[in-house]
Coordinates of C-alpha atoms in Angstrom, one line a residue:
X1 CA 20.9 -11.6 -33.1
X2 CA 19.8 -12.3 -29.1
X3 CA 19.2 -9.5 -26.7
X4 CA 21.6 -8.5 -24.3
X5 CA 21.1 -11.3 -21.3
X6 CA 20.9 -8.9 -18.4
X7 CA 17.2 -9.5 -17.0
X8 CA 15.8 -12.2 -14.3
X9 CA 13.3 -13.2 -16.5
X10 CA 9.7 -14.9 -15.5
X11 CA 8.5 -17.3 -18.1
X12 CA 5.4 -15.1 -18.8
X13 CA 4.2 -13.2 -22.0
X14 CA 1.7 -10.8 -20.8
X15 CA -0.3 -9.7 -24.0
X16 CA -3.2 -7.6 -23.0
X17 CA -3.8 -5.3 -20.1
X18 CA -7.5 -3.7 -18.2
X19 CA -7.7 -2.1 -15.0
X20 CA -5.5 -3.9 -12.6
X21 CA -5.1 -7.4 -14.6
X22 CA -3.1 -8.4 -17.3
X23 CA -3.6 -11.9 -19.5
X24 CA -0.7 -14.0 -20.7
X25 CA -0.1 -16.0 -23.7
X26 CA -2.1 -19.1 -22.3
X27 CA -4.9 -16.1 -21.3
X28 CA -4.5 -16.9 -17.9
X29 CA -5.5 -13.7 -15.9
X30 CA -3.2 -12.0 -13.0
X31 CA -3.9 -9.4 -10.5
X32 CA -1.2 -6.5 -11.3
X33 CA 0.5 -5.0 -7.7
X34 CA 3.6 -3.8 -9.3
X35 CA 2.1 -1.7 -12.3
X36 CA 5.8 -2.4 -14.4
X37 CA 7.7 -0.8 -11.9
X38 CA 4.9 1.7 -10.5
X39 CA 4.1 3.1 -14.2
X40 CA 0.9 1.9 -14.6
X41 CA -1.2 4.8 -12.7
X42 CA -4.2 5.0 -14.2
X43 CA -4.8 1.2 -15.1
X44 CA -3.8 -1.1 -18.1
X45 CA -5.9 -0.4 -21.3
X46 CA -7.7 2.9 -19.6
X47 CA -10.6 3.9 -22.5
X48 CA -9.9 7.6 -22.6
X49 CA -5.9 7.2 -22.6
X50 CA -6.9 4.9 -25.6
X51 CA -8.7 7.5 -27.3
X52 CA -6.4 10.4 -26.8
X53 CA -3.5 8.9 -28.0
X54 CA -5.3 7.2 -30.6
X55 CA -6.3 10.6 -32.4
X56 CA -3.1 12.2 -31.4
X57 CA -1.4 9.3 -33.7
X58 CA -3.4 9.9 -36.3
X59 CA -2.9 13.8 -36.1
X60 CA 0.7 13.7 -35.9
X61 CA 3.2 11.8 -33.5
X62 CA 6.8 13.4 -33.1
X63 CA 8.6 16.7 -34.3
X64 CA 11.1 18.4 -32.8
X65 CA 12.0 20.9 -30.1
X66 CA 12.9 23.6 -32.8
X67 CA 8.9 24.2 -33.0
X68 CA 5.7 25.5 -30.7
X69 CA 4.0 22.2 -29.2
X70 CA 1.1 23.4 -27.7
X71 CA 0.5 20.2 -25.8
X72 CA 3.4 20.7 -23.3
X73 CA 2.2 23.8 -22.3
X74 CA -1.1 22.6 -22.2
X75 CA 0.2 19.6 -19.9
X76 CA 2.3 22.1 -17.9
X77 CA -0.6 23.9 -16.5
X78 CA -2.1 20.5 -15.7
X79 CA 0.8 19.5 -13.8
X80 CA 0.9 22.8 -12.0
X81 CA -2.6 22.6 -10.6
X82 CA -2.5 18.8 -10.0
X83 CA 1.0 19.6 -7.8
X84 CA 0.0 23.3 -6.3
X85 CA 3.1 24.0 -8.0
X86 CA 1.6 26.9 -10.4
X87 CA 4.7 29.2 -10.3
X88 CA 6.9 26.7 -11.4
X89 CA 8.7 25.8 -14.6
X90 CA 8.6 22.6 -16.6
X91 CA 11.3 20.6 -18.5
X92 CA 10.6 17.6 -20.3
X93 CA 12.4 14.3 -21.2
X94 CA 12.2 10.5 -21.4
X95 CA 12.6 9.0 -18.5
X96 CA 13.2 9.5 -13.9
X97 CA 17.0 8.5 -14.8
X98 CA 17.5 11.9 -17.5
X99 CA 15.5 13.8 -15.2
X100 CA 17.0 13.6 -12.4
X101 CA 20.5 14.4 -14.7
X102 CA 19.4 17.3 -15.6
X103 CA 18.3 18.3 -12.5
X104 CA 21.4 17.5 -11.0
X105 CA 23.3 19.2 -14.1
X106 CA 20.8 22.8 -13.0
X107 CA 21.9 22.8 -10.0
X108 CA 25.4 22.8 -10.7
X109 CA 24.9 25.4 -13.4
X110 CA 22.8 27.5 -10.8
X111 CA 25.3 27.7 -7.7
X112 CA 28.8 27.0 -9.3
X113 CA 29.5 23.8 -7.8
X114 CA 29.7 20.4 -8.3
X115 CA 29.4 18.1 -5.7
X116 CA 26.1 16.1 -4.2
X117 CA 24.8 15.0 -1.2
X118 CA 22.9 11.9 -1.7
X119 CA 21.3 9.0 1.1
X120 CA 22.5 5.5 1.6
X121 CA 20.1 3.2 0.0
X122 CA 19.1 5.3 -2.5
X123 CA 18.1 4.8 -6.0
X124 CA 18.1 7.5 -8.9
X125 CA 18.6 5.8 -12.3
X126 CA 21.2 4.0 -14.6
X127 CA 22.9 7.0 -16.7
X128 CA 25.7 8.7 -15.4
X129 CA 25.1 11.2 -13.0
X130 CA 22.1 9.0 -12.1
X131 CA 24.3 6.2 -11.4
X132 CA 26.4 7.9 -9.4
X133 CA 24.0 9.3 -6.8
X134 CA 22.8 5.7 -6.3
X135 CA 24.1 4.0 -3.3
X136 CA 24.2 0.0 -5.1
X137 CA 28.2 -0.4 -6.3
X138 CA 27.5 -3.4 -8.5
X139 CA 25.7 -0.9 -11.3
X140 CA 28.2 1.5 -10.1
X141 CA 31.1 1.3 -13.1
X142 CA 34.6 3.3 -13.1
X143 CA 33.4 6.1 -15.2
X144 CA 30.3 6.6 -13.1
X145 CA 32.5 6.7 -9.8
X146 CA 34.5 9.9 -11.3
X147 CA 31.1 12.3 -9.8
X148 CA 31.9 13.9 -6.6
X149 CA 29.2 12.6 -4.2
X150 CA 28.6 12.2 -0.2
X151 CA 26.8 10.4 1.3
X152 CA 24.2 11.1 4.0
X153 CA 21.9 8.7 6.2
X154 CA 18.3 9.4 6.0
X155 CA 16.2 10.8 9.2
X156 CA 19.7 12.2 10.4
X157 CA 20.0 15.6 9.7
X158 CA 23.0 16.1 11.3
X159 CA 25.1 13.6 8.5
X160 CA 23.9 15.8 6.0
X161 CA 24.9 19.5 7.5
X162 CA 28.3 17.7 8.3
X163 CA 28.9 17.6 4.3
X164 CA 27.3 21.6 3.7
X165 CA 29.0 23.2 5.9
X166 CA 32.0 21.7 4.6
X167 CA 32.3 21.2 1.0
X168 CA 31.3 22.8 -2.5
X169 CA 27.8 21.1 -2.4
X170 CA 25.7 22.2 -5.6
X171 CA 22.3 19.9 -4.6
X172 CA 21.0 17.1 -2.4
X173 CA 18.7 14.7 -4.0
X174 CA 16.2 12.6 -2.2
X175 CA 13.3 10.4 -2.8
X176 CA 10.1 11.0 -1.7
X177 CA 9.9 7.4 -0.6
X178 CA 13.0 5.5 -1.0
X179 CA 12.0 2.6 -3.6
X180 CA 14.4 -0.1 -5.1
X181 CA 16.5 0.5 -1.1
X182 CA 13.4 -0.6 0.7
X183 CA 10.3 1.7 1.1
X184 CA 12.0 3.8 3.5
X185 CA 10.0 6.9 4.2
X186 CA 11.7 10.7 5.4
X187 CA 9.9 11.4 8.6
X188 CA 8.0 15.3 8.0
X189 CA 10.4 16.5 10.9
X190 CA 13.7 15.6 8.6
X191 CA 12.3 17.1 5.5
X192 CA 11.1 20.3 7.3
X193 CA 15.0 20.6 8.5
X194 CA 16.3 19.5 5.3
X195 CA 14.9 22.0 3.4
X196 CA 16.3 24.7 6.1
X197 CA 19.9 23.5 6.4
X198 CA 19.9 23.7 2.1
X199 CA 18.6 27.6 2.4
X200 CA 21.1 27.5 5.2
X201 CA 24.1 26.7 2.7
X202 CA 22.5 27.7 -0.2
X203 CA 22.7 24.3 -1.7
X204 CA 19.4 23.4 -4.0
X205 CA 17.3 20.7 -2.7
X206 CA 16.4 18.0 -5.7
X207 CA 13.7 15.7 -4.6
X208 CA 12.8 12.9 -6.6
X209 CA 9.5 11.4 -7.2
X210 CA 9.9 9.4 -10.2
X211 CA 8.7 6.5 -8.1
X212 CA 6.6 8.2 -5.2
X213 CA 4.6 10.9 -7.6
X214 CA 1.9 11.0 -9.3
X215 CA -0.4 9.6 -6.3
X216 CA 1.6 7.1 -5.1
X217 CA 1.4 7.8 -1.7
X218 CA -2.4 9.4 -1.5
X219 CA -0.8 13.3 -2.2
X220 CA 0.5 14.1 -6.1
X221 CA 4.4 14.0 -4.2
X222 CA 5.2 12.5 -1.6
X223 CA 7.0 15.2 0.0
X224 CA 3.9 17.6 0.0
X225 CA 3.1 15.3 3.3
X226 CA 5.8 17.3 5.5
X227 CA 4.5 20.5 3.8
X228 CA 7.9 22.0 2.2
X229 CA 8.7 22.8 -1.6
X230 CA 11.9 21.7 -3.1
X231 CA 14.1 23.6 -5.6
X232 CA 13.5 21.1 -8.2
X233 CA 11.1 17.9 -8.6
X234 CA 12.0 15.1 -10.6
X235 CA 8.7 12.8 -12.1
X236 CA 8.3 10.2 -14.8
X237 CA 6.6 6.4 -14.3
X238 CA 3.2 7.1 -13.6
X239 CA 2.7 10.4 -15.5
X240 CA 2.2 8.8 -19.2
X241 CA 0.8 5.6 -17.8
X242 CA 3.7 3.6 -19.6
X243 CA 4.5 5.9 -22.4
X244 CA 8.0 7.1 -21.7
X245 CA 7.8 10.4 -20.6
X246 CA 10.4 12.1 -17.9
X247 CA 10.0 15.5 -16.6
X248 CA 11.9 18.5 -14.0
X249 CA 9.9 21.1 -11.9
X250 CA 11.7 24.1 -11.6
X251 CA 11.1 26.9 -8.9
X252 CA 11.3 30.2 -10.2
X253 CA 14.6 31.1 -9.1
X254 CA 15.7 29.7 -11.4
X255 CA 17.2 31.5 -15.0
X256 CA 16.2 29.7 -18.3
X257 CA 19.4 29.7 -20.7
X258 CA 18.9 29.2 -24.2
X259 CA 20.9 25.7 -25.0
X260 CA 21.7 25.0 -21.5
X261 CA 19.1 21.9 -21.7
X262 CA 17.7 20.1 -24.5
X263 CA 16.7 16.6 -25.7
X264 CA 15.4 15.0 -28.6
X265 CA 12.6 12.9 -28.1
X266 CA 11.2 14.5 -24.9
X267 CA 8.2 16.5 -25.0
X268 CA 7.0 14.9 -27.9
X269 CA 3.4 14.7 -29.3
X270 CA 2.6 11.6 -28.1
X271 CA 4.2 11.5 -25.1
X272 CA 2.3 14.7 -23.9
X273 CA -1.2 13.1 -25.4
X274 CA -0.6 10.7 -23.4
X275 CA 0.6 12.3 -20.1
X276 CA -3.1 14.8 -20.7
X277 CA -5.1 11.3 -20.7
X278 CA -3.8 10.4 -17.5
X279 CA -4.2 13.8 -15.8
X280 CA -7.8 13.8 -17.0
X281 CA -8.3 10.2 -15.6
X282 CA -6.1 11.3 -12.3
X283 CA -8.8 14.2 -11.5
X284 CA -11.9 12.2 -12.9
X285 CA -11.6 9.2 -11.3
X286 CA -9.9 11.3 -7.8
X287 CA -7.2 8.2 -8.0
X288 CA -5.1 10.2 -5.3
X289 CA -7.4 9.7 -2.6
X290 CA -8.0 5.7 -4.0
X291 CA -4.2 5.1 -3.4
X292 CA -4.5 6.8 0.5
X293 CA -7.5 4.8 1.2
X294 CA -6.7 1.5 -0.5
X295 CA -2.9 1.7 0.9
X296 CA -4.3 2.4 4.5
X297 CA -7.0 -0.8 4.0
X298 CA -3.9 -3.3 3.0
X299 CA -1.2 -2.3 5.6
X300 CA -4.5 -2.4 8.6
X301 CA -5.4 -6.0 6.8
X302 CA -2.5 -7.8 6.2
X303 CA -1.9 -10.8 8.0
X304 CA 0.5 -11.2 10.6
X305 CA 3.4 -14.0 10.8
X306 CA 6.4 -14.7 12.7
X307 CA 8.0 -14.7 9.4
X308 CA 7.6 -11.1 8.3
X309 CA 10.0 -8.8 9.8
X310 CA 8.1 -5.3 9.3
X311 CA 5.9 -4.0 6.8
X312 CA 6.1 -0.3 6.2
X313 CA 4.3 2.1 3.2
X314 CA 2.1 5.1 2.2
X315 CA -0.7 5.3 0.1
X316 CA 0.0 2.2 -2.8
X317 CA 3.7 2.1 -1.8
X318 CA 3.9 -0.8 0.7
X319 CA 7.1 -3.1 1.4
X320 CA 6.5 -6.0 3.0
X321 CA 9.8 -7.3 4.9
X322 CA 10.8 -10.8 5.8
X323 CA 13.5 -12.2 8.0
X324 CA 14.6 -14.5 4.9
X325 CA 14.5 -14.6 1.4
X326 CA 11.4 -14.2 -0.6
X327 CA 12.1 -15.9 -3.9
X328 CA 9.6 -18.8 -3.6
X329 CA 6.7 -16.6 -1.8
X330 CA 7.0 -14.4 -4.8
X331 CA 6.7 -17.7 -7.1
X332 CA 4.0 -19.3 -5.0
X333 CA 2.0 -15.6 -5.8
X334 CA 2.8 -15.4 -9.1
X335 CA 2.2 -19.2 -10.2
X336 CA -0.2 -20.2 -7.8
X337 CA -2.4 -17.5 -6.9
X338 CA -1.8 -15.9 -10.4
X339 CA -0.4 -12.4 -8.5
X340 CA 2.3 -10.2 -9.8
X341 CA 4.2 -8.3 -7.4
X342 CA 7.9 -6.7 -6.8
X343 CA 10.9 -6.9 -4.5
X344 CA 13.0 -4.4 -2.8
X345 CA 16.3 -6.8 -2.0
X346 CA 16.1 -10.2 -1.4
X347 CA 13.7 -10.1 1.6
X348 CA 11.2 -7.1 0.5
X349 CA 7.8 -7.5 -1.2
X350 CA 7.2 -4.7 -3.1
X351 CA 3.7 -3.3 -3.7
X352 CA 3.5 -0.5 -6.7
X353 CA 0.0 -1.3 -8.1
X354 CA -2.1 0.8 -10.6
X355 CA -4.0 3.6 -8.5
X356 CA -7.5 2.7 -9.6
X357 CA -6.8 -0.7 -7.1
X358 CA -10.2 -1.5 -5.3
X359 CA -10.4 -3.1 -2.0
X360 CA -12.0 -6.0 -3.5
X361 CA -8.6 -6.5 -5.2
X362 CA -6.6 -5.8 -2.4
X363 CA -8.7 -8.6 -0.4
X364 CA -7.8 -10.5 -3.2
X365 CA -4.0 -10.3 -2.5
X366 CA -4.6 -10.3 1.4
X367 CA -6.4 -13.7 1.6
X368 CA -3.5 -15.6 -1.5
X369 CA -1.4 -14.3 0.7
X370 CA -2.4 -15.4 4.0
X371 CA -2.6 -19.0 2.0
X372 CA 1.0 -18.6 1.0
X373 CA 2.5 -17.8 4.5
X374 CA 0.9 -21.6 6.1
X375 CA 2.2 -23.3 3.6

C-alpha cells in the first residue's frame, strides 16, 4: 500500500527537533520559521513538555469522555487566565478544523438559524462546515457547497450588515489574522463595529484563532488588540505544541445541553498533559511578549527590494509579498541557506516560527535572505 499522493513534498526527513532547529536524515541542521504550520509554540523538543507527557504516558494516556478528567479542568483555568477569559466555558477536540464546526454548529443551535457570514480569503479547515466557510473553491467539493454562506470583504463593515439585516444569519466567523489568504490583518476600528453590528442583529460572532492564538501576534488572541470579546473563540496549533489538540471558548450566554456536543478523542489525557506543558512554558519563559518583540525586530530589519511587493504581520505572523512567484527563493532558503519557511499563494513568504525565536535567529534569516534577493 502507498499513501494517498495529495502533498507537495520537499525531499527532506526531519528526524529530531530543539528550540527553533530541526536536523534531517543527513543531520544537516535548519532554522525552523514555519513551526509545521505555526504549531510549534513553545519550541521543538522543549525539556519540561518532555517530562510532562512523559509521566502522563506512563500514568495513563486515553479514556473516554464518559469519566471525570481532572486535567481539562485543570487546563481550562489555565487557558482562562492566560486569555482574561475567566467566565468562559471550554470545549475540547482535535483539531482548528472540528473547532471551528462546532462552533459554527453552537451557534446555530443558540439563535435558530443557519446561515454564515464569512470573509473572502479566508481559511477555516478541511471538514464540512469548515470547508464551506473557506473562500478557496478547488478544496470546495459538491457536498461542502450545500452550507448556506455569504460572503463579506474584510475592513468593510458595510458588506457584512448588508447580509444581517437581511437574512437568517446564525454566526460570522473571522480570523484573527487571516493566514493561508495572506496575513491580512482586521484593522481594531472593523472589529470594534463588527462586534456591534452582530449584538445589533443578534447574530454570534465566531472568531478564530487556530492560527493567530496562542501568542502569535505578541497578545494570547489576536483579536484582544482591538479590545472586544467574541461569542465564541476557536484555538488549536500552538496550544499542545504539536500534539493534536482543538478547542471552543464559550461566553456564558451560552446553555450547556447534555449530548448536544461530544467527541471521542478530544480532551484526552495526553493531549491535556501536553497542552499544561506548554502553558507552563508560555508564562515561564513570557513567550508572548518574545513574539511582539521579535516580530517588530524582523518587519523593522528586513531588507528592502524592488522585487517585494509589501510585507505585512504582527508579532511572529509576518507575510512577505512579491510581485512574482516565490518557488525558487523558497528553494534557495531551504537548500542553500538550510531555512524552512511557508507560503501564503504563490507569491507570499510565510513566517509562523516557534515563539521562543531570538533575534540572533531572526538575523539569521534576515542576512540568507538579503543573499538570496542579489542573486
Amino acid at each position: 500500500m502507498e499513501l494517498f499522493d495529495v502533498y507537495t513534498l520537499f525531499d527532506i526527513v526531519p528526524t529530531r527537533g530543539k528550540g527553533c532547529y530541526v536536523w534531517d536524515q543527513n543531520d544537516t541542521q535548519y532554522l525552523d520559521l514555519y513551526g509545521g504550520h505555526a504549531v510549534i509554540s513553545i519550541g521543538h523538543s522543549h525539556p519540561h513538555y518532555i517530562d510532562v507527557v512523559s509521566d502522563q504516558l506512563r500514568k495513563i494516556g486515553f479514556y473516554s469522555n464518559s469519566v471525570i478528567n481532572p486535567l481539562q479542568s485543570e487546563l481550562a483555568k489555565r487557558i482562562g487566565k492566560l486569555s482574561g477569559l475567566t467566565d468562559y466555558s471550554l470545549f475540547l477536540c482535535n483539531s482548528g478544523a472540528e473547532a471551528n464546526e462546532n462552533a459554527l454548529k453552537l451557534a446555530s443551535f443558540h439563535t435558530g438559524r443557519s446561515k454564515v457570514v464569512a470573509f473572502r480569503h479566508s481559511f477555516h479547515g478541511r471538514t464540512s462546515g469548515a470547508v464551506a466557510v473557506t473562500d478557496n473553491p478547488k478544496i470546495v467539493s459538491p457536498f461542502n457547497s450545500k452550507h448556506e454562506v455569504l460572503w463579506a470583504e474584510l475592513n468593510n463593515i458595510g458588506s457584512v450588515e448588508e447580509h444581517l439585516k437581511n437574512s437568517d444569519v446564525a454566526a460570522v466567523i473571522i480570523e484573527g489574522v487571516q493566514g493561508v489568504g495572506g496575513i491580512n490583518i482586521p484593522t481594531a476600528d472593523f472589529l470594534k463595529q463588527l462586534r456591534a453590528t452582530c449584538d445589533k442583529y443578534g447574530t454570534i460572532l465566531v472568531l478564530d484563532e487556530i492560527q493567530s492564538g496562542y501568542g502569535r501576534t505578541g497578545r494570547f488572541f489576536a483579536y484582544q488588540h482591538a479590545g472586544i470579546r467574541p461569542d465564541i473563540v476557536s484555538m488549536a496549533k500552538g496550544i499542545a505544541n504539536g500534539f493534536p489538540v482543538g478547542a471552543i471558548l464559550i461566553n456564558p450566554m451560552f446553555e450547556p445541553v447534555k449530548g448536544r456536543l461530544g467527541t471521542t478523542f478530544g480532551g484526552n489525557y495526553l493531549g491535556m498533559a501536553a497542552a499544561i506543558a506548554v502553558a507552563d512554558v508560555y508564562e515561564q519563559e513570557n513567550l508572548e511578549k518574545n513574539s511582539a518583540e521579535v516580530g517588530e525586530y524582523i518587519l523593522n530589519h528586513l531588507p528592502k527590494s524592488s522585487k517585494i511587493k509589501d510585507v505585512r504581520g504582527i508579532g511572529l505572523m509576518i507575510g512577505i509579498e512579491f510581485y512574482e512567484p516565490i518557488a525558487e527563493i523558497r528553494k534557495k532558503l531551504l537548500y542553500e541557506h538550510h531555512i524552512f519557511t511557508g507560503v501564503a499563494g504563490a507569491n507570499m513568504i510565510r513566517l509562523l516560527p516557534p515563539l521562543c525565536l531570538s533575534k540572533e535567529q531572526a538575523d539569521v534569516f534576515i542576512k540568507a535572505f538579503g543573499e538570496v534577493l542579489t542573486q
